[in-house]
Amino acid sequence: MLTSILRSPLAAPQQLHIPDGFLSAPVAILAWIVTMAFIVAAVRRSSQTFDERLVPLMGVLAAFIFAAQAFNFPVAGGTSGHFLGGALAAILLGPWPALLVMTAVIGLQGLIFQDGGLLAMGANIFVMGIVTVWTGYFGYQALQRVNRYAAGFTAGWLSVVLAAVVTAFMLALSGTASLGVVLTAMAGVHMLIGVGEGLITAAALALVKAALPGMFGEQVTGRKSDAGTIIAGGVVLALVVGIVAVFFASPSPDGLERVAEDKGFIEAAQAAPFEIIPDYVAPGIANETLAGVLAVVLGTLLLFAVGYGIARALRRRNHRLAETPVEVDQ
């Protein structure tokens, strides 16, 4: 959330989360309409073709993406960036289930952690969910036969850059900044941030391949990973990543916040109308380190539960669809 003057030193700035005030009402509402159409389509398509193997993985990925987003890495000019995860989710889950996972992550970040505006949430899901998922998916599909990890890197990089470009157009359409100014600035800084996204995506693919080679269509002999093992290992990894992020994340502003400061529209950002766990710091705890750790742990476990719950709901709906008799026209 772009409220650096209110942020604790331990809180992680969030890349590309658009606050209320940056977008005009018509642009924000249009983004909500398009986003809801995609979400409805994602539920239908995911239910029709749901793969049982995705049940534990959807929960683990939701938890990991949330935790990994807490780790801001420094880039040039006193700016930071962090992992978005849309490309990785699309590669591992397919685009439609990945969109639902990203919706859960971005939605709960806004509702629970006041990360991004409520009116702007549709735009945030569109930019960080729909754009990154589909860019990552098609980018990976186009290059995976050349090299899986190079394809993952490229897909991750492209997803961040295109998300930044789309954000720039939204800002320009809203009259927040001129397109020529904001497009160059957003694309430039996110080309650097995209390198981090690509590296993390490629590394995560290597880890998943080592742990779950069956996800990539390879024959597995001599071992079998059950759902419980995947869940336990994945959640522990996500918790470790999130806790480490509390101590080592860069305090520098993210790409969008840096551009907003440099181009003079940061003051347009509006604070959330309510607070639950604002800026990833659990309220009521004097020790800021402990407050940050608790917030990340709670968020990680919550996102696992939501992602896992979505997967189980999709599986049940898939079973009901499979059991529904198909009427044949005479």
mmCIF file of C-alpha atoms in Angstrom:
data_model
loop_
_atom_site.group_PDB
_atom_site.id
_atom_site.type_symbol
_atom_site.label_atom_id
_atom_site.label_comp_id
_atom_site.label_asym_id
_atom_site.label_seq_id
_atom_site.Cartn_x
_atom_site.Cartn_y
_atom_site.Cartn_z
ATOM 1 C CA MET A 1 0.000 0.000 0.000
ATOM 2 C CA LEU A 2 1.408 3.360 -0.920
ATOM 3 C CA THR A 3 1.312 5.033 2.464
ATOM 4 C CA SER A 4 4.976 5.300 3.270
ATOM 5 C CA ILE A 5 4.513 8.090 5.807
ATOM 6 C CA LEU A 6 2.354 5.730 7.893
ATOM 7 C CA ARG A 7 4.429 2.591 7.348
ATOM 8 C CA SER A 8 6.385 0.897 10.094
ATOM 9 C CA PRO A 9 10.084 0.372 9.310
ATOM 10 C CA LEU A 10 9.427 -3.360 9.294
ATOM 11 C CA ALA A 11 6.447 -3.265 6.959
ATOM 12 C CA ALA A 12 7.009 -4.316 3.378
ATOM 13 C CA PRO A 13 5.970 -1.928 0.591
ATOM 14 C CA GLN A 14 3.932 -3.722 -2.043
ATOM 15 C CA GLN A 15 4.767 -3.561 -5.721
ATOM 16 C CA LEU A 16 1.981 -2.424 -8.036
ATOM 17 C CA HIS A 17 -0.757 -2.359 -5.369
ATOM 18 C CA ILE A 18 -2.802 0.646 -6.441
ATOM 19 C CA PRO A 19 -4.308 2.731 -3.610
ATOM 20 C CA ASP A 20 -7.653 4.460 -3.837
ATOM 21 C CA GLY A 21 -7.197 7.939 -5.245
ATOM 22 C CA PHE A 22 -4.830 6.976 -8.055
ATOM 23 C CA LEU A 23 -7.642 5.876 -10.376
ATOM 24 C CA SER A 24 -10.776 7.734 -11.398
ATOM 25 C CA ALA A 25 -14.118 6.161 -10.472
ATOM 26 C CA PRO A 26 -14.997 5.188 -14.089
ATOM 27 C CA VAL A 27 -11.646 3.442 -14.606
ATOM 28 C CA ALA A 28 -11.870 1.640 -11.251
ATOM 29 C CA ILE A 29 -15.462 0.522 -11.882
ATOM 30 C CA LEU A 30 -14.651 -0.685 -15.395
ATOM 31 C CA ALA A 31 -11.729 -2.666 -13.960
ATOM 32 C CA TRP A 32 -14.101 -4.269 -11.445
ATOM 33 C CA ILE A 33 -16.546 -5.259 -14.204
ATOM 34 C CA VAL A 34 -13.831 -6.854 -16.355
ATOM 35 C CA THR A 35 -12.252 -8.545 -13.349
ATOM 36 C CA MET A 36 -15.530 -10.051 -12.128
ATOM 37 C CA ALA A 37 -16.199 -11.427 -15.607
ATOM 38 C CA PHE A 38 -12.804 -13.150 -15.538
ATOM 39 C CA ILE A 39 -13.386 -14.511 -12.023
ATOM 40 C CA VAL A 40 -16.757 -16.002 -12.995
ATOM 41 C CA ALA A 41 -15.164 -17.567 -16.078
ATOM 42 C CA ALA A 42 -12.303 -18.888 -13.948
ATOM 43 C CA VAL A 43 -14.689 -20.626 -11.552
ATOM 44 C CA ARG A 44 -16.576 -22.246 -14.421
ATOM 45 C CA ARG A 45 -13.539 -23.311 -16.419
ATOM 46 C CA SER A 46 -11.612 -24.529 -13.381
ATOM 47 C CA SER A 47 -14.582 -26.600 -12.237
ATOM 48 C CA GLN A 48 -14.949 -28.251 -15.628
ATOM 49 C CA THR A 49 -11.324 -29.341 -15.971
ATOM 50 C CA PHE A 50 -10.134 -29.556 -12.359
ATOM 51 C CA ASP A 51 -7.107 -31.756 -11.667
ATOM 52 C CA GLU A 52 -7.123 -33.544 -8.290
ATOM 53 C CA ARG A 53 -3.385 -32.926 -7.893
ATOM 54 C CA LEU A 54 -4.041 -29.202 -7.566
ATOM 55 C CA VAL A 55 -5.886 -29.414 -4.228
ATOM 56 C CA PRO A 56 -2.835 -29.203 -1.933
ATOM 57 C CA LEU A 57 -0.809 -27.195 -4.427
ATOM 58 C CA MET A 58 -3.354 -24.359 -4.650
ATOM 59 C CA GLY A 59 -3.221 -23.861 -0.908
ATOM 60 C CA VAL A 60 0.563 -24.036 -0.791
ATOM 61 C CA LEU A 61 0.978 -21.618 -3.704
ATOM 62 C CA ALA A 62 -1.418 -19.086 -2.188
ATOM 63 C CA ALA A 63 0.585 -19.195 1.057
ATOM 64 C CA PHE A 64 3.953 -19.035 -0.708
ATOM 65 C CA ILE A 65 2.987 -16.139 -2.993
ATOM 66 C CA PHE A 66 1.722 -14.124 -0.034
ATOM 67 C CA ALA A 67 4.874 -14.808 1.990
ATOM 68 C CA ALA A 68 7.227 -14.189 -0.933
ATOM 69 C CA GLN A 69 5.557 -10.857 -1.676
ATOM 70 C CA ALA A 70 6.657 -9.688 1.770
ATOM 71 C CA PHE A 71 10.297 -9.875 0.706
ATOM 72 C CA ASN A 72 11.270 -6.659 -1.051
ATOM 73 C CA PHE A 73 14.590 -6.746 -2.876
ATOM 74 C CA PRO A 74 16.487 -3.550 -3.748
ATOM 75 C CA VAL A 75 16.843 -2.339 -7.317
ATOM 76 C CA ALA A 76 18.523 0.737 -8.756
ATOM 77 C CA GLY A 77 17.889 4.257 -7.515
ATOM 78 C CA GLY A 78 16.670 3.486 -3.996
ATOM 79 C CA THR A 79 13.682 1.508 -5.251
ATOM 80 C CA SER A 80 12.550 -1.959 -4.259
ATOM 81 C CA GLY A 81 10.532 -4.694 -5.902
ATOM 82 C CA HIS A 82 9.077 -8.021 -4.883
ATOM 83 C CA PHE A 83 7.719 -11.238 -6.284
ATOM 84 C CA LEU A 84 4.221 -11.120 -7.762
ATOM 85 C CA GLY A 85 3.726 -14.829 -8.500
ATOM 86 C CA GLY A 86 1.135 -14.736 -11.270
ATOM 87 C CA ALA A 87 3.434 -16.350 -13.818
ATOM 88 C CA LEU A 88 4.510 -19.115 -11.422
ATOM 89 C CA ALA A 89 0.900 -19.858 -10.479
ATOM 90 C CA ALA A 90 -0.142 -20.028 -14.144
ATOM 91 C CA ILE A 91 2.727 -22.365 -15.031
ATOM 92 C CA LEU A 92 1.994 -24.784 -12.190
ATOM 93 C CA LEU A 93 -1.807 -24.607 -12.019
ATOM 94 C CA GLY A 94 -2.957 -23.438 -15.428
ATOM 95 C CA PRO A 95 -4.371 -19.944 -16.008
ATOM 96 C CA TRP A 96 -7.873 -20.335 -14.600
ATOM 97 C CA PRO A 97 -7.032 -21.868 -11.192
ATOM 98 C CA ALA A 98 -4.045 -19.497 -11.009
ATOM 99 C CA LEU A 99 -6.367 -16.521 -11.433
ATOM 100 C CA LEU A 100 -8.447 -17.701 -8.466
ATOM 101 C CA VAL A 101 -5.326 -18.081 -6.315
ATOM 102 C CA MET A 102 -4.118 -14.588 -7.238
ATOM 103 C CA THR A 103 -7.589 -13.179 -6.555
ATOM 104 C CA ALA A 104 -7.506 -14.709 -3.071
ATOM 105 C CA VAL A 105 -4.045 -13.303 -2.349
ATOM 106 C CA ILE A 106 -4.740 -9.780 -3.639
ATOM 107 C CA GLY A 107 -8.241 -9.638 -2.181
ATOM 108 C CA LEU A 108 -7.164 -10.626 1.325
ATOM 109 C CA GLN A 109 -4.180 -8.298 1.166
ATOM 110 C CA GLY A 110 -6.587 -5.444 0.570
ATOM 111 C CA LEU A 111 -9.258 -6.513 3.063
ATOM 112 C CA ILE A 112 -7.092 -7.705 5.954
ATOM 113 C CA PHE A 113 -3.811 -5.829 5.516
ATOM 114 C CA GLN A 114 -5.116 -2.624 3.882
ATOM 115 C CA ASP A 115 -2.722 -3.211 0.970
ATOM 116 C CA GLY A 116 -4.277 -1.431 -2.009
ATOM 117 C CA GLY A 117 -7.574 0.389 -2.165
ATOM 118 C CA LEU A 118 -11.032 -1.168 -1.969
ATOM 119 C CA LEU A 119 -12.372 0.660 -5.026
ATOM 120 C CA ALA A 120 -9.051 -0.061 -6.754
ATOM 121 C CA MET A 121 -9.112 -3.747 -5.802
ATOM 122 C CA GLY A 122 -10.659 -4.714 -9.137
ATOM 123 C CA ALA A 123 -7.800 -2.945 -10.893
ATOM 124 C CA ASN A 124 -5.241 -4.597 -8.614
ATOM 125 C CA ILE A 125 -6.644 -8.052 -9.340
ATOM 126 C CA PHE A 126 -6.743 -7.227 -13.043
ATOM 127 C CA VAL A 127 -3.140 -5.983 -13.123
ATOM 128 C CA MET A 128 -1.483 -8.435 -10.725
ATOM 129 C CA GLY A 129 -3.804 -11.365 -11.325
ATOM 130 C CA ILE A 130 -5.250 -11.438 -14.814
ATOM 131 C CA VAL A 131 -2.415 -9.676 -16.665
ATOM 132 C CA THR A 132 0.419 -11.523 -14.910
ATOM 133 C CA VAL A 133 -1.306 -14.905 -15.112
ATOM 134 C CA TRP A 134 -2.066 -14.792 -18.808
ATOM 135 C CA THR A 135 1.209 -13.147 -19.788
ATOM 136 C CA GLY A 136 3.126 -15.699 -17.747
ATOM 137 C CA TYR A 137 1.119 -18.608 -19.109
ATOM 138 C CA PHE A 138 1.515 -17.746 -22.780
ATOM 139 C CA GLY A 139 5.132 -16.679 -22.338
ATOM 140 C CA TYR A 140 5.999 -19.998 -20.740
ATOM 141 C CA GLN A 141 4.052 -22.060 -23.270
ATOM 142 C CA ALA A 142 5.871 -20.350 -26.139
ATOM 143 C CA LEU A 143 9.352 -21.080 -24.780
ATOM 144 C CA GLN A 144 9.178 -24.165 -22.571
ATOM 145 C CA ARG A 145 10.376 -26.536 -25.306
ATOM 146 C CA VAL A 146 13.588 -24.545 -25.582
ATOM 147 C CA ASN A 147 14.355 -24.561 -21.856
ATOM 148 C CA ARG A 148 11.930 -24.809 -18.956
ATOM 149 C CA TYR A 149 13.818 -22.455 -16.661
ATOM 150 C CA ALA A 150 14.617 -19.855 -19.294
ATOM 151 C CA ALA A 151 10.927 -19.942 -20.180
ATOM 152 C CA GLY A 152 10.002 -19.439 -16.522
ATOM 153 C CA PHE A 153 12.402 -16.513 -16.201
ATOM 154 C CA THR A 154 11.082 -14.854 -19.357
ATOM 155 C CA ALA A 155 7.455 -15.435 -18.367
ATOM 156 C CA GLY A 156 8.045 -13.887 -14.948
ATOM 157 C CA TRP A 157 9.884 -10.888 -16.393
ATOM 158 C CA LEU A 158 7.263 -10.242 -19.048
ATOM 159 C CA SER A 159 4.413 -10.524 -16.557
ATOM 160 C CA VAL A 160 5.838 -7.752 -14.358
ATOM 161 C CA VAL A 161 6.678 -5.423 -17.237
ATOM 162 C CA LEU A 162 3.279 -5.786 -18.895
ATOM 163 C CA ALA A 163 1.523 -5.317 -15.541
ATOM 164 C CA ALA A 164 3.455 -2.062 -15.113
ATOM 165 C CA VAL A 165 2.496 -0.917 -18.609
ATOM 166 C CA VAL A 166 -1.195 -1.635 -17.983
ATOM 167 C CA THR A 167 -0.993 0.262 -14.689
ATOM 168 C CA ALA A 168 0.518 3.230 -16.522
ATOM 169 C CA PHE A 169 -2.374 3.285 -18.999
ATOM 170 C CA MET A 170 -4.891 3.144 -16.120
ATOM 171 C CA LEU A 171 -3.192 6.086 -14.429
ATOM 172 C CA ALA A 172 -3.190 8.049 -17.678
ATOM 173 C CA LEU A 173 -6.853 7.288 -18.401
ATOM 174 C CA SER A 174 -7.667 8.466 -14.887
ATOM 175 C CA GLY A 175 -5.882 11.765 -15.485
ATOM 176 C CA THR A 176 -3.446 11.061 -12.644
ATOM 177 C CA ALA A 177 -0.378 11.542 -14.856
ATOM 178 C CA SER A 178 0.336 11.927 -18.551
ATOM 179 C CA LEU A 179 0.919 8.679 -20.430
ATOM 180 C CA GLY A 180 4.283 9.746 -21.849
ATOM 181 C CA VAL A 181 5.648 10.485 -18.393
ATOM 182 C CA VAL A 182 4.217 7.590 -16.393
ATOM 183 C CA LEU A 183 4.642 4.883 -19.056
ATOM 184 C CA THR A 184 8.366 5.476 -19.449
ATOM 185 C CA ALA A 185 8.906 5.618 -15.694
ATOM 186 C CA MET A 186 6.815 2.544 -14.877
ATOM 187 C CA ALA A 187 8.223 0.394 -17.669
ATOM 188 C CA GLY A 188 11.807 1.384 -16.886
ATOM 189 C CA VAL A 189 11.818 0.541 -13.197
ATOM 190 C CA HIS A 190 9.762 -2.635 -13.633
ATOM 191 C CA MET A 191 12.126 -3.987 -16.268
ATOM 192 C CA LEU A 192 14.625 -4.156 -13.407
ATOM 193 C CA ILE A 193 12.105 -5.519 -10.914
ATOM 194 C CA GLY A 194 11.090 -8.140 -13.480
ATOM 195 C CA VAL A 195 14.581 -9.644 -13.327
ATOM 196 C CA GLY A 196 13.950 -10.575 -9.702
ATOM 197 C CA GLU A 197 10.540 -11.986 -10.627
ATOM 198 C CA GLY A 198 12.087 -14.086 -13.383
ATOM 199 C CA LEU A 199 14.848 -15.458 -11.167
ATOM 200 C CA ILE A 200 12.433 -16.414 -8.391
ATOM 201 C CA THR A 201 10.046 -18.020 -10.891
ATOM 202 C CA ALA A 202 12.827 -20.119 -12.436
ATOM 203 C CA ALA A 203 14.162 -21.126 -9.004
ATOM 204 C CA ALA A 204 10.677 -22.083 -7.803
ATOM 205 C CA LEU A 205 10.148 -24.228 -10.902
ATOM 206 C CA ALA A 206 13.416 -26.045 -10.188
ATOM 207 C CA LEU A 207 12.306 -26.665 -6.599
ATOM 208 C CA VAL A 208 8.893 -27.962 -7.654
ATOM 209 C CA LYS A 209 10.445 -30.214 -10.299
ATOM 210 C CA ALA A 210 12.779 -31.711 -7.700
ATOM 211 C CA ALA A 211 9.972 -32.250 -5.192
ATOM 212 C CA LEU A 212 7.099 -33.078 -7.579
ATOM 213 C CA PRO A 213 8.452 -34.265 -10.936
ATOM 214 C CA GLY A 214 5.020 -35.607 -11.829
ATOM 215 C CA MET A 215 3.800 -32.011 -12.170
ATOM 216 C CA PHE A 216 5.860 -31.773 -15.365
ATOM 217 C CA GLY A 217 4.650 -35.029 -16.857
ATOM 218 C CA GLU A 218 7.697 -37.058 -15.843
ATOM 219 C CA GLN A 219 7.463 -40.664 -14.733
ATOM 220 C CA VAL A 220 8.047 -41.074 -11.015
ATOM 221 C CA THR A 221 9.441 -44.338 -9.676
ATOM 222 C CA GLY A 222 10.298 -45.315 -6.137
ATOM 223 C CA ARG A 223 8.619 -42.425 -4.357
ATOM 224 C CA LYS A 224 5.279 -40.760 -4.007
ATOM 225 C CA SER A 225 4.474 -37.458 -2.370
ATOM 226 C CA ASP A 226 1.090 -37.482 -0.661
ATOM 227 C CA ALA A 227 -1.021 -34.402 -0.062
ATOM 228 C CA GLY A 228 -0.008 -34.164 3.575
ATOM 229 C CA THR A 229 3.691 -34.084 2.722
ATOM 230 C CA ILE A 230 3.151 -31.409 0.063
ATOM 231 C CA ILE A 231 1.121 -29.288 2.455
ATOM 232 C CA ALA A 232 3.514 -29.602 5.388
ATOM 233 C CA GLY A 233 6.622 -28.924 3.306
ATOM 234 C CA GLY A 234 5.046 -26.097 1.341
ATOM 235 C CA VAL A 235 3.568 -24.284 4.339
ATOM 236 C CA VAL A 236 6.816 -24.552 6.311
ATOM 237 C CA LEU A 237 8.745 -23.140 3.335
ATOM 238 C CA ALA A 238 6.254 -20.280 2.977
ATOM 239 C CA LEU A 239 6.487 -19.465 6.682
ATOM 240 C CA VAL A 240 10.275 -19.434 6.569
ATOM 241 C CA VAL A 241 10.266 -17.123 3.535
ATOM 242 C CA GLY A 242 7.773 -14.769 5.165
ATOM 243 C CA ILE A 243 9.594 -14.606 8.506
ATOM 244 C CA VAL A 244 12.954 -14.024 6.831
ATOM 245 C CA ALA A 245 11.353 -11.206 4.840
ATOM 246 C CA VAL A 246 10.440 -9.365 8.045
ATOM 247 C CA PHE A 247 14.123 -9.050 8.912
ATOM 248 C CA PHE A 248 15.726 -8.567 5.506
ATOM 249 C CA ALA A 249 13.173 -6.868 3.226
ATOM 250 C CA SER A 250 14.302 -3.587 1.687
ATOM 251 C CA PRO A 251 12.627 -0.513 3.238
ATOM 252 C CA SER A 252 12.880 1.409 -0.057
ATOM 253 C CA PRO A 253 9.643 2.371 -1.856
ATOM 254 C CA ASP A 254 8.316 0.002 -4.505
ATOM 255 C CA GLY A 255 8.198 0.757 -8.212
ATOM 256 C CA LEU A 256 4.766 2.415 -8.296
ATOM 257 C CA GLU A 257 5.394 4.393 -5.119
ATOM 258 C CA ARG A 258 8.750 5.605 -6.433
ATOM 259 C CA VAL A 259 7.162 6.740 -9.702
ATOM 260 C CA ALA A 260 4.332 8.446 -7.797
ATOM 261 C CA GLU A 261 6.834 10.311 -5.634
ATOM 262 C CA ASP A 262 9.036 11.316 -8.552
ATOM 263 C CA LYS A 263 6.157 12.416 -10.782
ATOM 264 C CA GLY A 264 4.254 14.265 -8.081
ATOM 265 C CA PHE A 265 1.030 12.322 -7.612
ATOM 266 C CA ILE A 266 1.802 10.413 -4.392
ATOM 267 C CA GLU A 267 -0.471 12.784 -2.423
ATOM 268 C CA ALA A 268 -3.478 11.454 -4.341
ATOM 269 C CA ALA A 269 -3.266 8.171 -2.395
ATOM 270 C CA GLN A 270 -6.143 7.713 0.053
ATOM 271 C CA ALA A 271 -5.931 5.719 3.287
ATOM 272 C CA ALA A 272 -8.219 2.717 3.819
ATOM 273 C CA PRO A 273 -11.504 3.498 5.614
ATOM 274 C CA PHE A 274 -10.793 0.790 8.217
ATOM 275 C CA GLU A 275 -7.830 -1.088 9.662
ATOM 276 C CA ILE A 276 -7.424 -4.739 10.668
ATOM 277 C CA ILE A 277 -3.710 -5.504 10.280
ATOM 278 C CA PRO A 278 -2.483 -2.378 8.506
ATOM 279 C CA ASP A 279 0.871 -2.451 6.716
ATOM 280 C CA TYR A 280 1.587 -6.042 7.788
ATOM 281 C CA VAL A 281 2.115 -5.158 11.455
ATOM 282 C CA ALA A 282 -0.134 -6.888 13.996
ATOM 283 C CA PRO A 283 -1.798 -4.207 16.159
ATOM 284 C CA GLY A 284 -1.486 -4.069 19.923
ATOM 285 C CA ILE A 285 2.046 -5.485 20.065
ATOM 286 C CA ALA A 286 4.779 -3.154 21.240
ATOM 287 C CA ASN A 287 7.655 -5.113 19.725
ATOM 288 C CA GLU A 288 7.621 -4.248 16.013
ATOM 289 C CA THR A 289 9.649 -7.300 15.005
ATOM 290 C CA LEU A 290 7.230 -9.644 16.751
ATOM 291 C CA ALA A 291 4.273 -7.717 15.316
ATOM 292 C CA GLY A 292 5.672 -8.108 11.803
ATOM 293 C CA VAL A 293 6.373 -11.812 12.246
ATOM 294 C CA LEU A 294 2.889 -12.483 13.617
ATOM 295 C CA ALA A 295 1.261 -10.596 10.754
ATOM 296 C CA VAL A 296 3.186 -12.570 8.133
ATOM 297 C CA VAL A 297 2.518 -15.890 9.880
ATOM 298 C CA LEU A 298 -1.201 -15.150 10.192
ATOM 299 C CA GLY A 299 -1.406 -14.042 6.563
ATOM 300 C CA THR A 300 0.474 -17.077 5.297
ATOM 301 C CA LEU A 301 -1.718 -19.534 7.205
ATOM 302 C CA LEU A 302 -4.875 -17.672 6.209
ATOM 303 C CA LEU A 303 -3.928 -17.718 2.529
ATOM 304 C CA PHE A 304 -3.168 -21.429 2.712
ATOM 305 C CA ALA A 305 -6.597 -22.062 4.218
ATOM 306 C CA VAL A 306 -8.359 -19.931 1.605
ATOM 307 C CA GLY A 307 -6.414 -21.401 -1.322
ATOM 308 C CA TYR A 308 -6.978 -24.941 -0.068
ATOM 309 C CA GLY A 309 -10.668 -24.201 0.503
ATOM 310 C CA ILE A 310 -11.059 -22.876 -3.046
ATOM 311 C CA ALA A 311 -9.425 -26.015 -4.421
ATOM 312 C CA ARG A 312 -11.723 -28.314 -2.436
ATOM 313 C CA ALA A 313 -14.764 -26.325 -3.574
ATOM 314 C CA LEU A 314 -13.653 -26.639 -7.198
ATOM 315 C CA ARG A 315 -13.138 -30.374 -6.749
ATOM 316 C CA ARG A 316 -16.657 -30.801 -5.342
ATOM 317 C CA ARG A 317 -18.132 -28.766 -8.175
ATOM 318 C CA ASN A 318 -16.164 -30.819 -10.687
ATOM 319 C CA HIS A 319 -17.584 -34.020 -9.206
ATOM 320 C CA ARG A 320 -21.131 -32.653 -9.337
ATOM 321 C CA LEU A 321 -20.690 -31.659 -12.964
ATOM 322 C CA ALA A 322 -19.334 -35.102 -13.781
ATOM 323 C CA GLU A 323 -22.321 -36.769 -12.124
ATOM 324 C CA THR A 324 -24.901 -34.592 -13.892
ATOM 325 C CA PRO A 325 -26.479 -36.578 -16.748
ATOM 326 C CA VAL A 326 -26.090 -35.024 -20.159
ATOM 327 C CA GLU A 327 -29.320 -34.695 -22.130
ATOM 328 C CA VAL A 328 -29.040 -35.871 -25.707
ATOM 329 C CA ASP A 329 -31.333 -34.281 -28.271
ATOM 330 C CA GLN A 330 -33.437 -36.774 -30.122
#
